Amino acid sequence: MSILELKRSKLEELEVIENAISERLQRNPGLFVGSTSAIDHGILNANKKRPIKEVLIQKNEIDLFIKRFKSLGSELQSLNDVKSSAFKQEIDQWRDPKFNFQMFDKQYNNIKESQNNATTTLSDLYSMGGATVVENTVQDSEVASLPEIPRAKDDEVYVKKSILSKFGADIKVDKIFSLEEQYGKFLDLIHFHEIWLNLPGLLESNRLTYLEYLSIFSRLGLKYKQDEMNPNNTIDRTTQQYFDYCKSLAEYLITFVKKIQVLQGPERIINKIKNIDFTSEWESLIDKYINKQATKSDDGLFCKACNKSFAKETVFNAHLTGKKHIKNEKKLQQTGENNNGTSNGIDLVREKELCFNEFMIRSLADFLEKEIKNTRMNVERKQALTNKERLEETRFLLAKVDNDDFPVDLADGNDADNNKNGGADSDNDDDESVKESNPLNLPLDVDGSPIPYWLYKLQGLDHQYQCEVCGNLKFHGRKNYEKHFMESRHIHGLKCLGVNISGGNASYEKKNDFHNSSSSNDTEVLLSFKGITKIDEVTALWNKMKKEIRKKESTFDTENIVEVEDEDGNVMSEKVYQDLKKQGLL
């Protein structure tokens, strides 16, 4: 192939890749949420909510296209840099001073013949729905090697279309995410919780459950050493087990961010944490903790070998005869006290790497706050299930694995046409498809499909509860019903009925919510009305509470009305004075 033809073919492939990416973004704008996401361009088809697995498949496919695009760009750049004699000779062949076009016709016929002989074109290679999945109802593991020949009904082989193109046919998101992660919605930290429970120094009283561990796993490092309520403080940071635990946990969180932020530049986020945020963090740690710890060596009550300080000399002297101290002292003598990268027994290279892993865990935990919250809610939900229900849910999740048979919507390739026509047809089609796929009007799962009916019944969503205070609003499920008593709508309804939530001490705040109340009286009043939804019952209870409040305010405190002074001039009630006098304290 000539150099000019090689350049032409690569430029053609670049153009096909651009069109393929544009086609996918037009079909599903949710693949990439950029700075212009709030702008209505009029060409994007945002009518359908796509399943999360479909979105992840196409994100990884676009990422593969982008890598191929960059590779082709670098190859073209290298071809442009080539100034060989062969290239000059090829240019000279195209010179046609007599305008016979013989060379042109020859090359044109060659290109036409090669395209006619080609089995697949570039457009077919990058088009949606180009990949096919071969399935066998009997022998799934051997299907890939079977030829497409007629078979018996009990050993039927059938071919179905996948949303992937032929170029990205090898993408398998089921191998990227574990079953527990559910395509990036939840974190899978069960393995790290088991390691954490066995770390040296962890007190028996601090052995938390997995649900509690999800709330404190990121509170690591010298930054939290002053927090007495933090269970991680008792863990020995100098052990290799803790070092390996932090390193593996940080690597998992980095990998998880890269998996869910495929097109949002995860490397840029991680590099910012590494190069900018941690640099300033490390400088402050050295000044605040490490140098302070190193200066303790000037005091005679600091053991360099064990990196430990003592308040009393007797305890320090007893420590010097211990087996652990003698062992650490020998190790210190072998390695040498003044090695490079150490400061008074502190290995700064190791300490910096450990602090980096701890800082990375804290930073990525803040970045993944939504996923961590969803994980805690999912763990709480699973704890309420029976073994049979957990098994059925696992079967339901496994049924989604290896199922890439999404509607390719190349009837949806008509998405662009529908949008040009105003999008009315696509809206109707979407509404009809939703009604057909969800006739019971069940709540939608994270992948956009209705939740199983057994789960709908299990959560009690088939039961309705009505609240007159909220304007006869109906709530599906006991959980939503119980939750609404502390929400702003119900509190506003109580205030409209004359109930003084703040007890006259606090003003009704901006959000009208229980969480914004600064007085403990607010909590007592709200809890008194919890579970009461009838207007008559609310009015009767509030009248009764007002009578009790007036009765308390009108009660005359005869015991504390008389005040006296002792010899030092301290003012107290007569009852307290008599009690202290009887005890001989005055």
XYZ file of C-alpha atoms in Angstrom:
586
model
C 0.000 0.000 0.000
C 1.332 3.426 -0.933
C 2.007 6.087 1.702
C -0.699 8.370 0.304
C -3.279 5.573 0.399
C -2.195 4.693 3.939
C -2.772 8.299 5.008
C -6.136 8.407 3.268
C -7.342 5.203 4.950
C -6.327 6.462 8.391
C -8.057 9.807 7.849
C -11.179 7.953 6.732
C -11.122 5.826 9.889
C -10.736 8.969 12.030
C -13.841 10.425 10.432
C -15.814 7.192 10.940
C -14.808 7.152 14.641
C -15.982 10.752 15.065
C -19.350 9.897 13.531
C -19.686 6.752 15.669
C -19.061 8.688 18.898
C -21.464 11.451 17.839
C -24.150 8.883 17.045
C -23.889 7.350 20.528
C -23.905 10.707 22.329
C -26.911 11.844 20.309
C -28.768 8.652 21.179
C -27.883 8.846 24.908
C -26.521 12.199 26.191
C -26.115 10.601 29.626
C -22.923 8.952 28.393
C -21.076 12.208 28.979
C -22.221 15.032 31.244
C -20.095 18.045 30.406
C -20.218 21.750 31.151
C -22.919 22.253 28.475
C -25.299 19.631 29.854
C -27.903 22.249 30.794
C -28.057 23.631 27.243
C -30.797 22.296 24.961
C -29.036 21.775 21.636
C -32.174 20.445 19.958
C -30.328 17.447 18.480
C -29.923 15.189 21.525
C -32.350 12.383 22.183
C -32.829 12.571 25.953
C -36.263 10.964 26.023
C -35.333 7.488 27.225
C -33.673 6.565 30.495
C -31.151 3.873 29.623
C -30.232 0.951 31.902
C -27.024 1.533 33.847
C -25.387 -1.540 32.300
C -26.074 -0.261 28.787
C -24.598 3.146 29.692
C -21.432 1.552 31.108
C -21.021 -0.672 28.043
C -21.185 2.287 25.693
C -18.919 4.413 27.908
C -16.228 1.751 27.720
C -16.800 1.430 23.981
C -16.370 5.181 23.455
C -13.227 5.067 25.591
C -11.931 2.341 23.260
C -12.787 4.536 20.243
C -10.909 7.486 21.764
C -7.798 5.375 22.349
C -7.946 4.176 18.741
C -8.412 7.775 17.587
C -5.298 8.911 19.468
C -3.313 5.967 18.132
C -4.276 6.815 14.547
C -3.402 10.459 15.152
C 0.110 9.577 16.339
C 0.567 7.235 13.350
C -0.465 10.011 10.964
C 1.933 12.393 12.654
C 4.785 9.916 12.210
C 3.864 9.499 8.514
C 3.925 13.276 8.029
C 7.363 13.433 9.573
C 8.736 10.883 7.116
C 10.693 12.539 4.309
C 12.021 9.488 2.540
C 13.034 9.099 -1.076
C 10.210 6.565 -1.541
C 7.653 9.184 -0.615
C 9.175 11.722 -3.025
C 9.224 9.105 -5.753
C 5.541 8.371 -5.157
C 4.709 12.069 -5.426
C 6.629 12.283 -8.692
C 4.560 9.406 -10.116
C 1.432 11.482 -9.686
C 2.822 14.338 -11.767
C 0.871 14.442 -15.051
C 2.021 17.347 -17.224
C 0.049 15.984 -20.241
C -3.136 15.522 -18.171
C -3.717 11.904 -19.275
C -5.021 10.870 -15.808
C -3.627 7.377 -16.296
C -2.210 7.179 -12.761
C -5.405 8.582 -11.314
C -7.612 6.049 -13.128
C -5.315 3.214 -12.074
C -5.444 4.151 -8.380
C -9.189 4.766 -8.537
C -9.825 1.304 -9.963
C -7.577 -0.276 -7.309
C -9.476 1.439 -4.481
C -12.825 0.486 -6.002
C -11.757 -3.135 -6.408
C -10.427 -3.381 -2.829
C -13.691 -1.971 -1.447
C -15.758 -4.419 -3.486
C -13.662 -7.332 -2.197
C -13.795 -6.161 1.436
C -16.079 -8.232 3.678
C -16.754 -5.376 6.104
C -16.463 -1.631 5.739
C -15.258 0.808 8.373
C -18.822 1.980 8.958
C -19.882 -1.597 9.702
C -16.914 -2.006 12.048
C -17.935 0.946 14.256
C -21.726 0.895 13.906
C -24.012 0.013 16.829
C -25.457 -3.469 16.768
C -22.646 -4.840 14.652
C -21.543 -7.379 17.259
C -23.445 -10.633 17.617
C -23.737 -12.949 20.599
C -24.065 -16.676 19.903
C -25.926 -18.624 22.567
C -26.682 -22.285 23.072
C -29.401 -23.453 25.399
C -27.457 -26.616 26.320
C -23.715 -26.150 26.032
C -22.891 -22.457 26.588
C -19.157 -23.011 27.082
C -18.689 -24.716 23.707
C -20.959 -22.508 21.628
C -18.239 -20.162 20.398
C -16.543 -22.957 18.446
C -19.732 -24.367 16.904
C -20.424 -23.636 13.207
C -23.804 -22.266 12.229
C -25.458 -25.461 11.015
C -28.983 -26.762 11.571
C -29.322 -28.541 14.920
C -31.904 -30.389 16.914
C -34.361 -28.391 18.959
C -32.833 -29.477 22.260
C -29.403 -28.212 21.133
C -30.515 -25.075 19.375
C -28.013 -22.344 18.595
C -29.354 -18.871 18.013
C -27.734 -15.531 17.338
C -28.881 -12.285 18.907
C -27.683 -8.738 18.349
C -25.682 -6.819 20.908
C -25.595 -3.042 21.284
C -21.813 -3.155 20.837
C -20.030 -2.631 17.547
C -17.714 -5.219 16.051
C -14.744 -3.132 17.160
C -15.837 -3.246 20.818
C -17.351 -6.734 20.811
C -14.913 -7.962 23.498
C -16.079 -5.485 26.165
C -17.568 -7.276 29.198
C -18.684 -4.981 32.027
C -19.640 -8.034 34.107
C -15.920 -8.783 34.410
C -15.140 -5.174 35.329
C -17.550 -4.993 38.292
C -18.226 -7.579 40.971
C -21.762 -8.755 41.744
C -21.744 -6.784 45.016
C -20.860 -3.522 43.221
C -23.871 -3.753 40.871
C -22.220 -1.861 38.013
C -20.687 0.871 40.175
C -23.632 1.760 42.382
C -22.116 0.231 45.528
C -18.643 -0.333 46.962
C -17.463 -3.844 47.769
C -15.431 -3.425 51.002
C -16.310 -6.745 52.652
C -12.806 -8.123 52.110
C -11.195 -4.993 53.579
C -13.497 -5.139 56.603
C -12.235 -8.652 57.364
C -8.621 -7.460 57.107
C -9.387 -4.445 59.324
C -10.814 -6.683 62.055
C -7.483 -8.536 62.276
C -5.154 -5.507 62.322
C -2.744 -5.404 65.317
C -3.792 -3.027 68.081
C -7.529 -2.980 67.373
C -9.394 -3.211 70.674
C -12.081 -5.826 71.168
C -14.582 -3.083 72.004
C -13.859 -1.400 68.642
C -14.639 -4.443 66.475
C -17.421 -2.897 64.421
C -19.901 -4.488 62.041
C -19.601 -4.004 58.293
C -22.312 -1.333 58.355
C -20.487 0.636 61.079
C -17.145 0.113 59.320
C -18.476 1.891 56.202
C -18.833 5.079 58.265
C -15.267 5.144 59.677
C -13.037 3.296 57.188
C -11.725 6.572 55.720
C -10.830 8.160 59.078
C -7.190 7.146 58.925
C -3.873 8.847 59.588
C -2.243 11.278 61.993
C -5.019 13.790 61.293
C -7.485 11.763 63.387
C -5.116 10.834 66.241
C -6.754 13.350 68.575
C -10.215 11.871 67.977
C -10.808 9.591 70.970
C -14.013 8.179 69.445
C -12.214 6.947 66.318
C -11.680 3.124 66.486
C -8.735 3.408 64.066
C -6.623 5.252 66.653
C -5.716 2.101 68.571
C -4.346 0.339 65.464
C -0.556 0.121 65.332
C 0.520 2.211 62.315
C 4.076 0.824 62.363
C 3.087 -2.733 61.392
C 3.392 -4.143 57.887
C -0.208 -5.422 58.037
C -1.558 -1.873 58.421
C 0.730 -0.605 55.650
C -0.479 -3.306 53.234
C -4.116 -2.689 54.251
C -3.917 1.042 53.442
C -2.092 0.398 50.179
C -4.588 -2.200 48.908
C -7.602 -0.112 50.008
C -6.247 2.980 48.225
C -5.597 0.937 45.062
C -9.150 -0.437 45.145
C -10.700 3.044 45.461
C -8.517 4.358 42.606
C -9.588 1.433 40.414
C -13.252 1.969 41.346
C -13.106 5.664 40.381
C -11.558 4.735 37.036
C -14.334 2.195 36.425
C -17.250 4.549 37.093
C -15.678 7.730 35.651
C -14.602 6.277 32.318
C -15.091 9.409 30.203
C -14.737 12.090 32.902
C -10.930 11.948 33.063
C -10.299 9.869 36.221
C -6.527 10.166 35.743
C -6.824 13.954 35.995
C -8.726 13.676 39.292
C -6.241 11.203 40.781
C -3.168 13.114 39.578
C -4.506 16.288 41.208
C -4.790 14.453 44.524
C -1.301 12.988 44.133
C 0.676 15.989 42.940
C -1.120 19.033 44.341
C -3.285 18.160 47.328
C -0.914 15.663 48.958
C 2.140 17.932 48.584
C 0.641 20.578 50.865
C -0.785 17.872 53.144
C 2.639 16.241 53.570
C 4.302 19.543 54.460
C 1.742 20.209 57.178
C 2.093 16.644 58.526
C 5.867 17.012 58.793
C 5.581 20.302 60.689
C 2.699 19.306 62.918
C 3.340 15.648 63.765
C 6.561 14.083 62.469
C 9.032 16.810 63.497
C 7.226 17.131 66.802
C 7.591 13.407 67.301
C 11.288 13.559 66.376
C 12.039 16.282 68.936
C 10.912 13.967 71.689
C 14.255 12.203 71.350
C 15.860 15.098 73.262
C 13.905 13.999 76.324
C 15.263 11.056 78.294
C 11.794 9.456 78.437
C 11.589 8.675 74.708
C 12.587 5.276 73.298
C 13.995 5.629 69.786
C 13.981 1.886 69.110
C 10.256 1.526 69.862
C 9.300 5.087 68.778
C 7.430 5.573 72.046
C 7.389 8.224 74.791
C 6.827 7.742 78.525
C 5.439 10.051 81.190
C 7.140 8.416 84.195
C 10.757 7.391 84.636
C 9.871 4.174 86.469
C 7.724 2.984 83.560
C 10.484 3.962 81.122
C 13.109 1.962 83.059
C 10.839 -1.077 83.190
C 10.297 -0.799 79.426
C 14.062 -0.989 78.761
C 14.191 -4.556 80.090
C 11.307 -5.818 77.964
C 11.764 -8.384 75.175
C 10.115 -6.173 72.581
C 12.466 -3.263 73.350
C 15.565 -5.474 73.212
C 14.455 -6.882 69.847
C 13.819 -3.387 68.422
C 17.149 -2.166 69.810
C 19.051 -4.897 67.976
C 17.187 -4.139 64.767
C 18.046 -0.443 65.132
C 21.734 -1.229 65.637
C 21.796 -3.427 62.525
C 20.165 -0.881 60.225
C 21.970 2.090 61.774
C 20.342 4.975 63.496
C 21.346 7.664 61.015
C 20.405 6.028 57.703
C 19.348 8.222 54.805
C 15.606 8.985 54.849
C 15.238 8.557 58.615
C 14.672 11.088 61.334
C 15.282 9.946 64.903
C 14.038 6.439 64.236
C 11.260 7.467 61.829
C 11.570 6.117 58.287
C 10.431 9.151 56.306
C 10.203 7.292 52.983
C 7.891 4.649 54.433
C 5.977 7.225 56.472
C 5.399 9.388 53.392
C 4.050 6.447 51.395
C 1.786 5.447 54.277
C 0.510 9.024 54.696
C -0.077 9.192 50.938
C -2.226 6.037 50.997
C -4.186 7.340 53.997
C -4.682 10.712 52.295
C -5.780 9.010 49.068
C -8.351 6.940 50.995
C -9.764 10.057 52.686
C -9.894 12.096 49.457
C -11.498 9.371 47.346
C -13.985 8.592 50.131
C -15.124 12.230 49.944
C -15.330 11.934 46.153
C -17.380 8.708 46.450
C -19.665 10.028 49.176
C -22.812 9.195 47.203
C -21.684 5.608 46.494
C -20.736 5.055 50.163
C -24.139 6.317 51.283
C -25.870 3.988 48.800
C -23.733 1.096 50.066
C -24.797 1.693 53.671
C -28.451 1.841 52.635
C -28.053 -1.379 50.649
C -26.437 -3.173 53.615
C -29.271 -2.037 55.899
C -31.809 -3.285 53.369
C -30.108 -6.663 53.057
C -30.043 -7.106 56.833
C -33.845 -6.952 56.810
C -34.121 -9.814 54.286
C -34.443 -13.486 55.102
C -32.057 -16.092 53.680
C -34.641 -17.096 51.092
C -35.111 -13.501 49.972
C -31.353 -12.931 49.742
C -31.006 -16.051 47.617
C -33.801 -14.928 45.322
C -32.247 -11.483 44.971
C -28.882 -13.062 44.106
C -30.562 -15.150 41.408
C -32.182 -12.001 40.051
C -28.805 -10.228 39.856
C -27.130 -13.238 38.248
C -29.853 -13.271 35.607
C -28.661 -9.817 34.482
C -25.054 -10.973 34.124
C -23.921 -11.717 30.559
C -27.138 -10.188 29.254
C -26.069 -7.550 26.750
C -29.226 -7.900 24.657
C -30.358 -4.280 24.896
C -32.627 -2.822 22.235
C -30.176 -1.411 19.737
C -32.846 1.107 18.706
C -31.695 1.299 15.182
C -35.319 1.937 15.022
C -33.792 4.479 17.407
C -31.275 5.318 14.785
C -34.523 6.891 13.860
C -34.011 8.849 17.112
C -32.295 11.581 15.148
C -35.140 11.641 12.619
C -37.742 11.734 15.359
C -35.995 14.670 16.980
C -35.976 16.524 13.681
C -39.724 15.968 13.441
C -40.237 17.449 16.871
C -39.776 14.275 18.882
C -43.515 13.672 19.209
C -43.385 10.141 17.842
C -40.510 9.141 20.089
C -42.305 10.515 23.146
C -45.370 8.444 22.401
C -43.293 5.363 21.746
C -41.471 5.839 25.048
C -44.720 6.200 26.980
C -46.175 3.105 25.353
C -43.040 1.057 25.997
C -43.030 2.088 29.677
C -46.689 1.100 30.040
C -46.092 -2.213 28.343
C -43.000 -3.105 30.391
C -44.413 -1.827 33.717
C -48.165 -2.518 33.793
C -48.253 -2.639 37.636
C -46.586 0.795 37.898
C -43.782 -0.590 40.075
C -40.897 1.669 41.236
C -37.824 1.591 38.969
C -34.533 -0.038 39.934
C -31.095 1.543 39.375
C -30.914 0.103 35.842
C -34.216 1.711 34.850
C -36.241 -1.524 34.966
C -39.120 -2.117 37.442
C -38.150 -3.775 40.740
C -39.350 -7.387 41.236
C -42.876 -7.748 42.508
C -41.723 -9.819 45.492
C -39.431 -6.953 46.563
C -42.313 -4.510 46.068
C -44.437 -6.612 48.432
C -41.551 -7.138 50.874
C -41.003 -3.406 51.336
C -44.735 -2.945 51.939
C -45.144 -0.572 49.010
C -48.505 -2.152 48.169
C -49.989 -0.592 51.347
C -51.115 3.059 51.315
C -51.273 5.432 54.287
C -53.207 8.710 54.196
C -52.406 11.865 56.188
C -55.048 14.589 56.619
C -52.479 17.033 58.008
C -50.576 16.895 54.701
C -53.716 17.504 52.631
C -54.873 13.855 52.361
C -51.551 12.883 50.803
C -51.057 9.125 50.334
C -47.765 7.371 51.082
C -46.709 3.998 49.666
C -45.045 1.825 52.298
C -44.680 2.128 56.064
C -41.119 3.456 55.799
C -42.088 6.509 53.729
C -45.089 7.069 55.980
C -42.993 7.063 59.184
C -40.348 9.258 57.589
C -42.753 12.018 56.534
C -43.611 12.987 60.140
C -40.228 14.734 60.430
C -40.361 16.360 56.984
C -41.196 19.976 56.171
C -44.596 19.271 54.583
C -46.031 17.645 57.721
C -44.479 20.270 60.025
C -46.037 23.018 57.886
C -49.417 21.298 58.196
C -49.086 21.214 61.993
C -48.237 24.928 62.056
C -51.293 25.689 59.926
C -53.391 23.942 62.609
C -51.910 26.234 65.273
C -49.323 23.877 66.741
C -46.307 25.857 67.987
C -43.433 23.519 67.065
C -40.720 25.755 68.519
C -42.568 26.165 71.778
C -42.350 29.939 71.405
C -38.542 29.917 71.776
C -37.283 29.378 68.236
C -38.437 30.891 64.983
C -39.725 28.807 62.119
C -36.615 28.344 60.033
C -36.011 28.456 56.318
C -36.562 24.811 55.444
C -39.285 24.153 58.037
C -37.579 20.846 58.827
C -36.976 18.982 62.059
C -33.239 18.880 61.424
C -33.041 22.688 61.397
C -34.521 23.043 64.895
C -32.058 24.201 67.516
C -34.206 23.523 70.585
C -34.804 20.210 72.315
C -38.435 21.334 72.847
C -38.949 21.029 69.090
C -38.060 17.349 69.242
C -40.432 16.696 72.120
C -43.335 18.434 70.403
C -42.776 16.611 67.093
C -42.481 13.226 68.785
C -45.737 13.923 70.646
C -47.563 14.312 67.318
C -45.825 11.433 65.524
C -48.310 8.873 64.220
C -51.288 11.256 64.443
C -52.751 12.091 61.027
C -56.345 13.170 61.831
C -56.932 16.909 62.143
C -59.379 16.476 65.041
C -56.890 14.369 66.993
C -54.084 16.900 66.399
C -56.291 19.774 67.609
C -57.406 17.864 70.706
C -53.857 16.884 71.646
C -52.533 20.427 71.169
C -55.293 21.883 73.394
C -54.406 19.344 76.063
C -50.695 20.165 75.805
C -51.401 23.910 76.105
C -53.367 23.324 79.316
C -50.476 21.334 80.772
C -48.000 24.088 79.800
C -50.159 26.758 81.470
C -50.509 24.585 84.567
C -46.746 24.191 84.869
C -46.175 27.921 84.404
C -48.776 28.814 87.058
C -47.409 26.415 89.687
C -45.892 28.462 92.560
C -42.438 27.288 93.627
C -42.641 27.708 97.386
C -39.394 25.865 98.106
C -37.113 28.202 96.154
C -38.888 31.509 96.754
C -36.803 32.443 99.852
C -33.127 33.103 99.152
C -30.404 33.458 101.787
C -26.659 34.146 101.885
C -23.890 32.334 103.726
C -20.936 34.022 105.427
C -19.032 34.275 102.128
C -21.936 35.957 100.377
C -23.006 32.958 98.267
C -26.720 33.197 97.356
C -28.842 30.023 97.574
C -32.352 28.926 98.425
C -33.354 28.447 102.054
C -33.847 24.695 101.528
C -30.319 24.231 100.128
C -28.914 26.398 102.959
C -30.599 24.263 105.639
C -29.378 21.014 103.995
C -25.767 22.240 103.871
C -25.959 23.506 107.451
C -27.189 20.131 108.689
C -24.256 18.438 106.976
C -21.805 20.836 108.643
C -20.588 22.251 105.326
C -21.266 25.876 106.334
